[in-house]
PDB file of C-alpha atoms in Angstrom:
ATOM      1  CA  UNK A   1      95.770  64.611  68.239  1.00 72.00           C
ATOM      2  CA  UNK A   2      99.428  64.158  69.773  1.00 77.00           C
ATOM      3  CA  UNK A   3     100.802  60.175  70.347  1.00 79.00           C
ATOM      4  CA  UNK A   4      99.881  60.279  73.703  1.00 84.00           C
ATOM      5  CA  UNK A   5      96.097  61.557  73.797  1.00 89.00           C
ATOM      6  CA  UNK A   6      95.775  58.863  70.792  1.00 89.00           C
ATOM      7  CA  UNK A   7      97.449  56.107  72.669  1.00 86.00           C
ATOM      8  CA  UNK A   8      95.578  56.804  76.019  1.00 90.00           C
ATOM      9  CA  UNK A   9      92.207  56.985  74.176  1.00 91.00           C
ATOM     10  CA  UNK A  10      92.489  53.872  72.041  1.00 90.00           C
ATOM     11  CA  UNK A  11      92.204  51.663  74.659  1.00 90.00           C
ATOM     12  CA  UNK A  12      91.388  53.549  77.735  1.00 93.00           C
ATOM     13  CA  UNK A  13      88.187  56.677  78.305  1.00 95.00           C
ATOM     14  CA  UNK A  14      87.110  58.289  82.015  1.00 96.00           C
ATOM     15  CA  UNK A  15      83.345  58.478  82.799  1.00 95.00           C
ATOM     16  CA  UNK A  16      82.326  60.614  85.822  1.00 94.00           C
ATOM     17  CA  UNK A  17      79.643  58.643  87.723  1.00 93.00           C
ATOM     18  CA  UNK A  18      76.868  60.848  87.548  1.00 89.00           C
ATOM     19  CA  UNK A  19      74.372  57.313  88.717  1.00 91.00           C
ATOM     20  CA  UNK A  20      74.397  55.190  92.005  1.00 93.00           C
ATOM     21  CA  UNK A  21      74.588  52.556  89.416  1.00 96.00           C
ATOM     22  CA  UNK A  22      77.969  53.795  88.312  1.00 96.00           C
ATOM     23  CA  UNK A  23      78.925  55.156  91.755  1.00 96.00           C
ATOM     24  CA  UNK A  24      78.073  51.497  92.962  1.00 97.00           C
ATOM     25  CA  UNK A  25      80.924  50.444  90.216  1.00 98.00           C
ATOM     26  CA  UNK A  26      83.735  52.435  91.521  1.00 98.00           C
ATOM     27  CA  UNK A  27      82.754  50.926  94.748  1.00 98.00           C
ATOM     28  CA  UNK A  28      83.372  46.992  94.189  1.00 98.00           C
ATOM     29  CA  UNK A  29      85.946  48.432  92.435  1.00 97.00           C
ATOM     30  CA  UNK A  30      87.401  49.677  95.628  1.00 98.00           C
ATOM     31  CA  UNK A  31      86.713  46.936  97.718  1.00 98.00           C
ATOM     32  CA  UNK A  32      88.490  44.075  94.850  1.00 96.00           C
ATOM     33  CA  UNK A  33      91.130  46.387  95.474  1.00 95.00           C
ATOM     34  CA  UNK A  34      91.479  47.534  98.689  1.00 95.00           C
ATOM     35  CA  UNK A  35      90.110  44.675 100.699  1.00 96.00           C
ATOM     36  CA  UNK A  36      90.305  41.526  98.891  1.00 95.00           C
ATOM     37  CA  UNK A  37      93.555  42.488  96.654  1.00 92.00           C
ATOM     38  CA  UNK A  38      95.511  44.458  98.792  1.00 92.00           C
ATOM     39  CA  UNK A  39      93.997  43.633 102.554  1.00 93.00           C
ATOM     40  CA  UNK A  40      94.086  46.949 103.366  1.00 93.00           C
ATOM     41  CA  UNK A  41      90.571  47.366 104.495  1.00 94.00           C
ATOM     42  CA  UNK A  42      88.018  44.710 105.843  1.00 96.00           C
ATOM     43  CA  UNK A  43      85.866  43.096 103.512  1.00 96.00           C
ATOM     44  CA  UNK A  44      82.201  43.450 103.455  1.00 96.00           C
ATOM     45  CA  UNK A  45      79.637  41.051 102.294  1.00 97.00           C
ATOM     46  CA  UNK A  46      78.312  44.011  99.817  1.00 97.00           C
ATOM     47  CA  UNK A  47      81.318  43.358  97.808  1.00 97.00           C
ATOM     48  CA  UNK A  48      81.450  47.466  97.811  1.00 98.00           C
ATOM     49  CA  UNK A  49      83.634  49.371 100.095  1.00 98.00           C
ATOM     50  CA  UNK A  50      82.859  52.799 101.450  1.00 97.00           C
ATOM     51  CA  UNK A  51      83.401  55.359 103.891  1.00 94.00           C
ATOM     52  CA  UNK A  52      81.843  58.708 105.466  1.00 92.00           C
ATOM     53  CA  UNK A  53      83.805  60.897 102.629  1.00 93.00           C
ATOM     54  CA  UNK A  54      81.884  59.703  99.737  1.00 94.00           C
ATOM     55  CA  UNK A  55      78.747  61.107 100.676  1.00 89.00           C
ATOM     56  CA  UNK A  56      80.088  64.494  99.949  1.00 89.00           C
ATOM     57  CA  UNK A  57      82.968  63.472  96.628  1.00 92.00           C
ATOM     58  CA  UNK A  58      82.855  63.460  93.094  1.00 93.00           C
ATOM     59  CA  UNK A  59      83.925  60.025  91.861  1.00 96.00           C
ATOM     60  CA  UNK A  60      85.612  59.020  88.640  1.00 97.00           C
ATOM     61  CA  UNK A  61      85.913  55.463  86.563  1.00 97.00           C
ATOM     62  CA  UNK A  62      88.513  54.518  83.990  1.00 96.00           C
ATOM     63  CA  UNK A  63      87.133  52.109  81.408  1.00 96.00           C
ATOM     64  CA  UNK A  64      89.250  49.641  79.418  1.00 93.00           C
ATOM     65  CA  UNK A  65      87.660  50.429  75.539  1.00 93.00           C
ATOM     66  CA  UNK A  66      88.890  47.315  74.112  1.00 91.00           C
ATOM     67  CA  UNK A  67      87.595  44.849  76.894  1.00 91.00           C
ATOM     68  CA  UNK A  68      84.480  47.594  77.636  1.00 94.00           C
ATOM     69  CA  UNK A  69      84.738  46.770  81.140  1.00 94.00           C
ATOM     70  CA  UNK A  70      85.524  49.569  84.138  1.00 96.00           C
ATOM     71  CA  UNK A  71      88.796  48.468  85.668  1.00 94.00           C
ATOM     72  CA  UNK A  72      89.823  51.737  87.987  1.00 95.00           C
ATOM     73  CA  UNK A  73      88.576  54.566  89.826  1.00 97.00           C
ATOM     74  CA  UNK A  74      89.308  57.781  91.917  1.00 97.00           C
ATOM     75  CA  UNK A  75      87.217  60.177  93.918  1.00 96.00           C
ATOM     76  CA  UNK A  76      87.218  63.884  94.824  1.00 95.00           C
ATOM     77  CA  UNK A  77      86.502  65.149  98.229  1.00 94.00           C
ATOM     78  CA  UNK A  78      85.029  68.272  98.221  1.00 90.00           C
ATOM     79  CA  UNK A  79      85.629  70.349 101.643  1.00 86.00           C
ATOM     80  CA  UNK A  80      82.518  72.005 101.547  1.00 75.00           C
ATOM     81  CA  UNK A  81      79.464  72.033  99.801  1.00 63.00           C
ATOM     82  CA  UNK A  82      75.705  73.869 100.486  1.00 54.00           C
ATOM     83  CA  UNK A  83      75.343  71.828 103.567  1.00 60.00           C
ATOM     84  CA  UNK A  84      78.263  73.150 104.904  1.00 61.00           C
ATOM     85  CA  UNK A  85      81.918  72.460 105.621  1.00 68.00           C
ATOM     86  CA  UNK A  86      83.122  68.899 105.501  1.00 75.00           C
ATOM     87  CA  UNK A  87      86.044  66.640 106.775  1.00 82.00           C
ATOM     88  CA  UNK A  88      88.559  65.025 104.326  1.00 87.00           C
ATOM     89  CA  UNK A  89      90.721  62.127 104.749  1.00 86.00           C
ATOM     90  CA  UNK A  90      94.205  64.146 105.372  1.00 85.00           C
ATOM     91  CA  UNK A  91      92.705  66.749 107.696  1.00 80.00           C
ATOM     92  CA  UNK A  92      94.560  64.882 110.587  1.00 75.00           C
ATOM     93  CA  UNK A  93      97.895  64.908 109.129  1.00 74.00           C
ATOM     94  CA  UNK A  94      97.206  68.691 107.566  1.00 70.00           C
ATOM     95  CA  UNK A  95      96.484  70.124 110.760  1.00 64.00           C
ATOM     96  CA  UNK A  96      99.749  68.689 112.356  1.00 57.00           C
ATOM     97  CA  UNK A  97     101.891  71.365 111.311  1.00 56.00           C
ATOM     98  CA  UNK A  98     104.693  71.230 113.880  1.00 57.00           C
ATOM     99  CA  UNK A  99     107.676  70.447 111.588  1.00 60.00           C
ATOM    100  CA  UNK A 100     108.244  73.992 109.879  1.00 60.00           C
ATOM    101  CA  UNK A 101     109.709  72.240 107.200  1.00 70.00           C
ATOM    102  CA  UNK A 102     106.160  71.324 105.945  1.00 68.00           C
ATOM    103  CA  UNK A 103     104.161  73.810 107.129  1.00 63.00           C
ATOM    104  CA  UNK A 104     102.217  76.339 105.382  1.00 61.00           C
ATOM    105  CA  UNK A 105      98.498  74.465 104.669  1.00 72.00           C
ATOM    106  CA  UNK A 106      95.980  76.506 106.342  1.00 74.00           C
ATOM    107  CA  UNK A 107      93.786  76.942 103.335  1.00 77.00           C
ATOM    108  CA  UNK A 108      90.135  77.634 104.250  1.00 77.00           C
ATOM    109  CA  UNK A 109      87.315  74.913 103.399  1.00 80.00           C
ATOM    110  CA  UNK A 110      86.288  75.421 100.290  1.00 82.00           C
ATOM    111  CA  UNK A 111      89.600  76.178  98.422  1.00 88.00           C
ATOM    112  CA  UNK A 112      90.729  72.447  98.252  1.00 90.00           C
ATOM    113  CA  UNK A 113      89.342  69.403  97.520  1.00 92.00           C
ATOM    114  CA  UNK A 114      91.485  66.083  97.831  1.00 93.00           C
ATOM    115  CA  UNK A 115      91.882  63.145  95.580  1.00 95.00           C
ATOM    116  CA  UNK A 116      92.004  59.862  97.076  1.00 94.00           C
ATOM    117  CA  UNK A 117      90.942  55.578  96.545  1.00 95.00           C
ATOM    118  CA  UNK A 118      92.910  55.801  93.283  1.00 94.00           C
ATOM    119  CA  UNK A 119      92.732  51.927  92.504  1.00 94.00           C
ATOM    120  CA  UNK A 120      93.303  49.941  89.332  1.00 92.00           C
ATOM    121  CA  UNK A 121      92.354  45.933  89.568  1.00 91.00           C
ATOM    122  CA  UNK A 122      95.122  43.541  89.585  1.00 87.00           C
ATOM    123  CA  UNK A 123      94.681  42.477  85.964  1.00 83.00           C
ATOM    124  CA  UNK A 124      96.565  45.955  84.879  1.00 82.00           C
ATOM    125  CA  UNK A 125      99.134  45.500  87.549  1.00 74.00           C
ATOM    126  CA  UNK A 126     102.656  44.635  88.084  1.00 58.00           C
ATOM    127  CA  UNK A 127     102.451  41.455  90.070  1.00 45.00           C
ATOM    128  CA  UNK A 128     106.047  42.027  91.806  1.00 44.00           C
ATOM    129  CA  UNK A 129     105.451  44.562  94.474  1.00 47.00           C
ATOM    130  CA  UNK A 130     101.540  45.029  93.645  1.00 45.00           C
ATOM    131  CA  UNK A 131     100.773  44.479  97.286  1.00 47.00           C
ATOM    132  CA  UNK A 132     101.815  47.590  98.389  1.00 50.00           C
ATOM    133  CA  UNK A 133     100.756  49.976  95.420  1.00 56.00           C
ATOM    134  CA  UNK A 134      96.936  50.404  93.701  1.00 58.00           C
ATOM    135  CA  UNK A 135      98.193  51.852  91.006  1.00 54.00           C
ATOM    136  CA  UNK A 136     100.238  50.196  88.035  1.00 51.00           C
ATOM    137  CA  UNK A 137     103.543  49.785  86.828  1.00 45.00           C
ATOM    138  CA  UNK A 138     104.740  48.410  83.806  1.00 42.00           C
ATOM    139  CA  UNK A 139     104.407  44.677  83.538  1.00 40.00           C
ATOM    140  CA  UNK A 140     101.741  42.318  84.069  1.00 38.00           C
ATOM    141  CA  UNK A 141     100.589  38.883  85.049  1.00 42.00           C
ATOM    142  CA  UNK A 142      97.180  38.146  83.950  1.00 45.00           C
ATOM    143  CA  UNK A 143      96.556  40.595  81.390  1.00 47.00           C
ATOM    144  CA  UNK A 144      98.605  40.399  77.984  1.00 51.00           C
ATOM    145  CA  UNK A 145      98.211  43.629  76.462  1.00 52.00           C
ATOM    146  CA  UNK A 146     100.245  44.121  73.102  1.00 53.00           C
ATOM    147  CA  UNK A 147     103.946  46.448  72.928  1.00 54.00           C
ATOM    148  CA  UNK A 148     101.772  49.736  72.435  1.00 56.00           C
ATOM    149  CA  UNK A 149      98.802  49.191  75.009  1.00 56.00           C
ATOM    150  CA  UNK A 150     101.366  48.289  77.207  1.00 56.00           C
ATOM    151  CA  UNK A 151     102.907  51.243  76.706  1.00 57.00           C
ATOM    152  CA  UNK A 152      99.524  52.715  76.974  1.00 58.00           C
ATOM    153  CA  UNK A 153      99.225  51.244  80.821  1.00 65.00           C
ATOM    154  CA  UNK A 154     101.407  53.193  81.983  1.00 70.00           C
ATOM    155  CA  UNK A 155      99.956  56.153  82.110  1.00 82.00           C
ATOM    156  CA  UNK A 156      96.551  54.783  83.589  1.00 88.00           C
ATOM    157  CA  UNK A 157      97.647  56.636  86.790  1.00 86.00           C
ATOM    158  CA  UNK A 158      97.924  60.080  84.981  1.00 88.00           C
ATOM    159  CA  UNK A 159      94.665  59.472  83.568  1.00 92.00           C
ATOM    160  CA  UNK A 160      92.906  59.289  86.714  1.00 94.00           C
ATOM    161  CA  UNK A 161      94.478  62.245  88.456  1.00 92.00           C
ATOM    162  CA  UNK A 162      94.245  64.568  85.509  1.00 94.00           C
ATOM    163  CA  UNK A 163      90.575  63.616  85.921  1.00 95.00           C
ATOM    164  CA  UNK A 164      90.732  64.662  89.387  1.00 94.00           C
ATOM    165  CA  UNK A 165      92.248  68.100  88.107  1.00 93.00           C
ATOM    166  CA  UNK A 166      88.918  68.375  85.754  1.00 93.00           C
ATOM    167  CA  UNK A 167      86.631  67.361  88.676  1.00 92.00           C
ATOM    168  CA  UNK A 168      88.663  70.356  90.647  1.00 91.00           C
ATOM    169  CA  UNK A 169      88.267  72.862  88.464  1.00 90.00           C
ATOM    170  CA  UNK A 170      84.597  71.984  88.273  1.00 88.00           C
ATOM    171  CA  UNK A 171      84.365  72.896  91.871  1.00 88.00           C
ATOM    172  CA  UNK A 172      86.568  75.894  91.298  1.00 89.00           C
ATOM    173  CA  UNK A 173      89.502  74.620  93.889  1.00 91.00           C
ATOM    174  CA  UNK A 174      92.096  76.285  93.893  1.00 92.00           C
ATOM    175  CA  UNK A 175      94.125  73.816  95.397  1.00 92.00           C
ATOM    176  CA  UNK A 176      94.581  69.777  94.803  1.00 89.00           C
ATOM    177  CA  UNK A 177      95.566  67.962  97.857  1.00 92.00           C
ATOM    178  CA  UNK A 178      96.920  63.887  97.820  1.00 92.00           C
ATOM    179  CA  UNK A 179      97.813  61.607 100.267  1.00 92.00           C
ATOM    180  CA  UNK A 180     100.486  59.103  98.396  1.00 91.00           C
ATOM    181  CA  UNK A 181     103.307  56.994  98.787  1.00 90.00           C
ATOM    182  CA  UNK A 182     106.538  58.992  97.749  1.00 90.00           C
ATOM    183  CA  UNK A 183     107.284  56.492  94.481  1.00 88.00           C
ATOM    184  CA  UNK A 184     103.882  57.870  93.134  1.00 86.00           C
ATOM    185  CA  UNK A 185     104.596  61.517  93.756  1.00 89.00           C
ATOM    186  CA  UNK A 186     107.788  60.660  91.839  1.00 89.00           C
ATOM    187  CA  UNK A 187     105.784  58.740  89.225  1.00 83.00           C
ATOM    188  CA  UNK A 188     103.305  61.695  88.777  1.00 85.00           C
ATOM    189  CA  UNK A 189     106.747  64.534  89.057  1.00 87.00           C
ATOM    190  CA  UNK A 190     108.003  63.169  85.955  1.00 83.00           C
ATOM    191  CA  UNK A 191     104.931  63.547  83.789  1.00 80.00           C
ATOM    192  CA  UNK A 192     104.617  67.227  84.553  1.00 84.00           C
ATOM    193  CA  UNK A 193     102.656  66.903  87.780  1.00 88.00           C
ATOM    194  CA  UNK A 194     104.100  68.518  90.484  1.00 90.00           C
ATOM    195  CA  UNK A 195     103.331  68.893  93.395  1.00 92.00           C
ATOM    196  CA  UNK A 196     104.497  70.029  97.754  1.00 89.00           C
ATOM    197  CA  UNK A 197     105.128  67.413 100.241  1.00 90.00           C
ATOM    198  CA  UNK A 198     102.944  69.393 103.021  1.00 88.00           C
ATOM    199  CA  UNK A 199     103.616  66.604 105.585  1.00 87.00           C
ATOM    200  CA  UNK A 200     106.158  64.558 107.013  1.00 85.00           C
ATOM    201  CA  UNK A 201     105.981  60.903 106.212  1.00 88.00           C
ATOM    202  CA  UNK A 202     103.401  59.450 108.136  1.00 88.00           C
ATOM    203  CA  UNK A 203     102.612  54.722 108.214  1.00 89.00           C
ATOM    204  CA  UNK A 204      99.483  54.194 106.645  1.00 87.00           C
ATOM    205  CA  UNK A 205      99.278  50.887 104.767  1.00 86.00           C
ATOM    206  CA  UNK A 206     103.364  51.912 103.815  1.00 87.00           C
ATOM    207  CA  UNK A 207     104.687  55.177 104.189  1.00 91.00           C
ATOM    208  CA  UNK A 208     102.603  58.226 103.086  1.00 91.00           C
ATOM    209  CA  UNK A 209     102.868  62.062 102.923  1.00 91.00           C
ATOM    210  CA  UNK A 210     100.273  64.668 102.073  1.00 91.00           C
ATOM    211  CA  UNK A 211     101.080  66.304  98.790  1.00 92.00           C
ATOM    212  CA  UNK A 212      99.214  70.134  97.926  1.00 91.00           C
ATOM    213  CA  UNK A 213      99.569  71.580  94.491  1.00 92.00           C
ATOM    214  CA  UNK A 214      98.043  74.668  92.930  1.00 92.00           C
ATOM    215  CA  UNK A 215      95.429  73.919  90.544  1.00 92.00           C
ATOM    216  CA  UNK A 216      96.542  76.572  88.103  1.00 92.00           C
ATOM    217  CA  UNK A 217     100.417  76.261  88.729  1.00 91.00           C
ATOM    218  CA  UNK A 218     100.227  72.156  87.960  1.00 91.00           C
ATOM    219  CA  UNK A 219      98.143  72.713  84.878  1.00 91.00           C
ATOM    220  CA  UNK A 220     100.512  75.126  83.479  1.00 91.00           C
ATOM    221  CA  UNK A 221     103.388  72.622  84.454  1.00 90.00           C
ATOM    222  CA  UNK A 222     102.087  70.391  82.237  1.00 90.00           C
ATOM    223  CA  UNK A 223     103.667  69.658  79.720  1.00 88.00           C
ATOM    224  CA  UNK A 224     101.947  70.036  75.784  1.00 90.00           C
ATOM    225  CA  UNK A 225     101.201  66.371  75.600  1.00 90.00           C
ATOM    226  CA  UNK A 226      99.681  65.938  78.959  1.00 91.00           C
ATOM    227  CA  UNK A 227      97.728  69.351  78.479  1.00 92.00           C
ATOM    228  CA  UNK A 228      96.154  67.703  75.280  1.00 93.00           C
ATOM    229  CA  UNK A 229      95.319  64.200  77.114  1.00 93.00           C
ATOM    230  CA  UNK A 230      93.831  66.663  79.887  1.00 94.00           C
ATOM    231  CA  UNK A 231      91.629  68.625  77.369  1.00 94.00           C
ATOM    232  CA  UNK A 232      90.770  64.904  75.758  1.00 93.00           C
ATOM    233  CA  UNK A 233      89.532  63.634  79.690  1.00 94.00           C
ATOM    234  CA  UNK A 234      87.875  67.307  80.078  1.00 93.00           C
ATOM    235  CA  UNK A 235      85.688  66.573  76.813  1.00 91.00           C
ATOM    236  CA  UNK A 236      85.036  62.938  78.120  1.00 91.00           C
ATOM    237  CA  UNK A 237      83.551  63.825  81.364  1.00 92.00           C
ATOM    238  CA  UNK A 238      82.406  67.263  80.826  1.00 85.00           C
ATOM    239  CA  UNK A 239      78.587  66.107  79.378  1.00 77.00           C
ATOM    240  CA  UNK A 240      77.636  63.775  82.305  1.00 78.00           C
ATOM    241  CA  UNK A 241      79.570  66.359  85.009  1.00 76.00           C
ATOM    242  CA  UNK A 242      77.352  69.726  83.133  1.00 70.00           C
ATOM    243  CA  UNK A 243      74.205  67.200  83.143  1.00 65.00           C
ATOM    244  CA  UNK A 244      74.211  66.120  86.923  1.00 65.00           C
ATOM    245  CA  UNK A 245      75.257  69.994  87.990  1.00 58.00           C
ATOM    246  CA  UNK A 246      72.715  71.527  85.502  1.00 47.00           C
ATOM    247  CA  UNK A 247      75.054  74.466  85.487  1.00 42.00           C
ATOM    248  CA  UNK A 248      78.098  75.433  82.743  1.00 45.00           C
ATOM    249  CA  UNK A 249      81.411  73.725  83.162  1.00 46.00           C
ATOM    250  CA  UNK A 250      84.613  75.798  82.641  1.00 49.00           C
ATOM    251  CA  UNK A 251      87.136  74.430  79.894  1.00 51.00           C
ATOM    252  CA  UNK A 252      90.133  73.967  82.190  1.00 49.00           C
ATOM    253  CA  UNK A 253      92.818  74.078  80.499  1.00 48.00           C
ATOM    254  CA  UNK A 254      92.045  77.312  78.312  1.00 49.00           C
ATOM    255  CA  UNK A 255      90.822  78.968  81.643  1.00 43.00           C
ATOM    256  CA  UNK A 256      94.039  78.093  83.668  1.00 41.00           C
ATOM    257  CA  UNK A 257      96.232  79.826  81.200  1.00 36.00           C
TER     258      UNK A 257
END
């Protein structure tokens, strides 16, 4: 196993929650994040927050191994399922297409699936500037990780959206749609992910843009070190994903070659 599949899996693992218990997680998780961290959404005395999206998304935890606690999450919206076609959360801003220089998303339901609520708690957080970004940086208040799982931290974002790419391929998209703040998209570019700004920038709790990638074109961008901490995440959620679909799972990276 490369340094950085070794690193990443020493102190962090993904678990797909296949159980309301662990859906439920990724929830509070959400709503220490997103309402009572950030403010960007109004509390609720549930201590979870949720919208009309999750009902038809596959959603994603990132444990901390050393501490054994679940400190971050993502979901998948899927635009379709067997009850039909469904909504997801940049379908506003994808169907404003006026500005040529952005246009060219009219992919039918069913092709795309987007990844959104990325959120990491506070303790794994840059404090300086933390109030405008869920996901990490590279220095921290409350938690003292040592040199190497700091190191480690850093890549807590690429964990969770390679896990996205696995949940994707699962349900064969062919295309991998964000809404993100441009520093993220320039985060993500450097590791290999690439992806199309398909919108202009748009306010939404800071500026935001709509970013599209093809599944197989950002897989084979990786580069070998990310494609071997994407194969690691694949093994780590591919039991519980095969188990709640009772149906075979692709292996991702061999099949987008």
């Amino acid at each position: 196993m490369g340094l950085l599949a070794d690193r990443f899996t020493k102190y962090f693992s993904l678990q797909f929650a296949h159980t309301e218990s662990l859906k439920e997680r990724a929830f509070e998780i959400r709503h220490q994040v997103y309402c009572e961290e950030l403010g960007w959404e109004p509390t609720n005395p549930t201590g979870k927050e949720m919208d009309p999206y999750d009902g038809h998304s596959l959603h994603c935890l990132l444990r901390h191994n050393p501490s054994d606690r679940f400190i971050g999450c993502i979901r998948l919206v899927n635009s379709i399922s067997v009850l039909g076609s469904h909504s997801v959360p940049s379908e506003f801003h994808l169907m404003d297409q006026e500005d040529p220089e952005y246009g060219g998303f009219n992919y039918p339901k069913g092709l795309y699936g987007e990844v959104s609520r990325l959120a990491i708690i506070a303790d794994f957080r840059r404090r300086q500037g933390e109030r405008g970004s869920p996901f990490p940086q590279a220095e921290f208040e409350e938690y003292k990780p040592c040199e190497e799982e700091r190191r480690s931290c850093s890549y807590m974002a690429f964990g969770l959206y390679l896990s996205g790419i696995v949940l994707s391929s699962f349900l064969k998209h062919q295309y991998f749609v964000a809404t993100m703040e441009p520093k993220l998209h320039v985060h993500l570019r450097r590791a290999g992910l690439r992806f199309r700004q398909v919108s202009p920038l748009f306010d939404f709790n800071g500026q935001r843009a709509v970013y599209c990638a093809d599944r197989i074109e950002l897989i084979n961008g990786l580069n070998e070190d990310m494609r071997e901490l994407l194969s690691v995440i694949q093994y780590q959620l591919k039991r519980d994903l095969v188990a709640d679909a009772q149906h075979s799972f692709p292996d991702v990276v061999k099949t987008m070659s």
